Amino acid sequence: MPAERTDSDSRKLLRRLRDVLATKAKGQDRLDQITHLIADSMETEVCSIYLFRDAETLELCATEGLKKTAVHKTRMKLGEGLVGRVGRTGLPVNTANAPAEKGFRFMPETGEEIYSSFLGVPIQRVGERLGVLVVQSKTARQFSEDEVDALEVVAMVLAEMTELGAFAGVGTGMAMLHTQPVLFRGSTGQEGAAEGRVWLHEARVVVTNPVADDPLYELERIRAAVGELRVSVDDLLAAESLDKEQKQVLEAYRMFAHSRGWLRRMEEDIASGLSAEAAVAKEQATARARLENVPDAYLRERLHDLDDLSNRLLRILTGQGSDTGAAMPENPILVARNIGPAELLEYGRKLKGVVLEEGSVGSHAAIVARALAIPMVIHAERVTTEALNGDPILVDGDQGIAHLRPEETVARSFRDKIAMQAKAQERFASLRDLPATTRDGVRIGLQMNAGLMADLPSLVGSGAEGVGLFRTELQFLVRSQMPRREELVALYSRVMEASKGLPVAFRTLDIGSDKVLPYMKPQDEPNPAMGWRAIRVGLDKPGVLRMQLQALIRAAAGRPLQVMFPFVAEFAEFQAARSLLLREIHREKSLGHGVPDKLEIGAMLEMPSLAYAPDAFFQMADFISIGGNDLKQFFFAADRENERVRKRYDVLNTSFLTFLQFIIARCAASNTRLSFCGEDAGRPLEALAFAAIGLRNLSMRPASIGPVKEVLRSVDIGAAKKVIDTARANGAETVRGVLADWLAQHMP
Ligand code: PEP
Ligand code: MG
């Protein structure tokens, strides 16, 4: 039995590891020396380092004690054998009798059959598994807690050394971290292509020295930093404006910040030789691995709190704020786990592209990206772990992919694509002032969707004939407080002025569902998309809706005004909302204020129920706008935010087209103006189908107007209608294929 392991043994080992790092040795030689040093210090016969070759495979990359011929030959899948188990769970395995362990897998080529005890720990940084460090010995014994801790500390130093590029050239995923090209397959947040350099929204904190020179000094640093962190969390909690829920979240923060166990573990790591920063990073990585394996959702949520606190602590220690002082590169591509709409707006058009790990197409960040016409890829898993500030990156919003550090050949063909898009833009620009009239003389009105001041310059640039949908809630969402009526009056006036007499359909607040105002109490609803949202909130609690209507009326005094109500399920709701608006007009008049010189009140048709409303509804509505995003989700019962089902159903299904034709017929019967303003209106093939079945107004994001107009001007809409009718008569479930083929033959 080896003598008890002390902190001084650990410190000695770490210093020797650091000396290895300081030599000019090659990556492989360094790994070999390191396994030798660890086996020697831990008094075990074997020390091996397994590194990830790819996300699923671990490879033996260096060993002291096992057969050298097995190096770079022995491989195991994630979860396979004890090493694979450590790799999968991120948790240590410590056993006196490895062959008797469940899942043990014998690797004959390594000669490991004579070793009984096994201790494996993960080599990991936060959110990034790099490999597994193993020691084995012949004597059947359980490793002590001190030994496990010591090996974890060593593994941490290895992980940080990797980050610093110590093992370059070994030919594994780990050694090549941050140097190789990586392709991220996510989904489209906003179409378009861009080339630029990575700008991390939250810069990674780089630990430049994982090993402590002076443990006492490091202890002082960690205690001071934790003290500072506690004060800052206490300050946050003392803020008066917090509601109950925010308080609860911050209480959980405080609990972590004041946790003695957390500080004690970091102090122990420092005593074993880690620097203060490396100790924070080690505990962060360990906690994350533990919590990831916990099935309890609440506890997993807390993982974010702990991550956040650890990041704050690292920033205090390194002085690397979220603004690291690094200059934003030219053509910045923002890379982040997620981002809020307000933050994205702040960056504004400076950004050439956005790549997110999370996010969703319907999210407001995506809507802002759309407004700013910034290509955006979402669901790019692990991109924040892989990317470093300044790395070259290509964003392909159309395909929903991003190439980090791309090969030159990839970059070249990508540039061709950008050039082609620029050419197409020129073509579209030349159509800007021409009407969207089809070859057989049918005129389709093309309008744009907007919601931010940033959208308005596009009104002139895109050739839109007005704003078919102004999503007023965006203005509410990007603020931290409820806007005042006067602010809204000023804002709506600016919108009307910028539109230079072109019509703007203001949609009243559509909040609820995923659009939660930061300053309103969130509702805990089992299914918010079908819950208390939009006009339902407006009618139940009319305070905010009335204020908004007053602001619209005042802004439009002496000018025409179009107001439409979202998410109307039945006639009675429309009547109630309409009466509310008429009452406000009456009130403004009696107060002596000016009122709009022409008023049009419309409804969004977003639920199938409204299509079957009484005739009186169609007669009363001045106009109707089909909210295809919601209508599609309710028609097919497929959540628009759920990537799994979102793309499963197609608006070019004959079922959906038949339903649209029913709505078109009802509006025609009452002579009610009808338009379609969901995202699908902006897709050329869909726009063609909609026009063919009789829609005469389409509202879309500004960038789509050119491509849609080009298609509409090139076709005979009557002929397109025949293609659809024939397909339907032949029993086709979708017209996508036939219509796309037909269009390909008819485009110049
Ligand atoms: C729609 O549902 O199609 C729509 C235009 O509204 P939003 O996307 O804002 O829900
Ligand atoms: Mg909608």
Short mmCIF file of N, CA and C and ligand atoms in Angstrom, two decimals, residues 507 510 606 630 640, ligand 2:
data_model
loop_
_atom_site.label_atom_id
_atom_site.label_comp_id
_atom_site.label_asym_id
_atom_site.label_seq_id
_atom_site.Cartn_x
_atom_site.Cartn_y
_atom_site.Cartn_z
N ARG A 507 -50.65 46.00 -36.00
CA ARG A 507 -51.29 44.92 -35.26
C ARG A 507 -51.14 45.23 -33.78
N ASP A 510 -49.38 41.48 -29.50
CA ASP A 510 -49.55 40.03 -29.51
C ASP A 510 -48.56 39.47 -28.51
N GLU A 606 -55.96 33.52 -37.72
CA GLU A 606 -54.84 32.67 -37.33
C GLU A 606 -55.31 31.34 -36.77
N ASP A 630 -49.26 31.05 -37.43
CA ASP A 630 -50.13 30.44 -36.42
C ASP A 630 -51.18 29.55 -37.07
N ARG A 640 -45.12 25.59 -33.95
CA ARG A 640 -44.19 26.30 -34.82
C ARG A 640 -42.81 26.46 -34.19
MG MG B 2 -49.49 34.98 -35.24
#
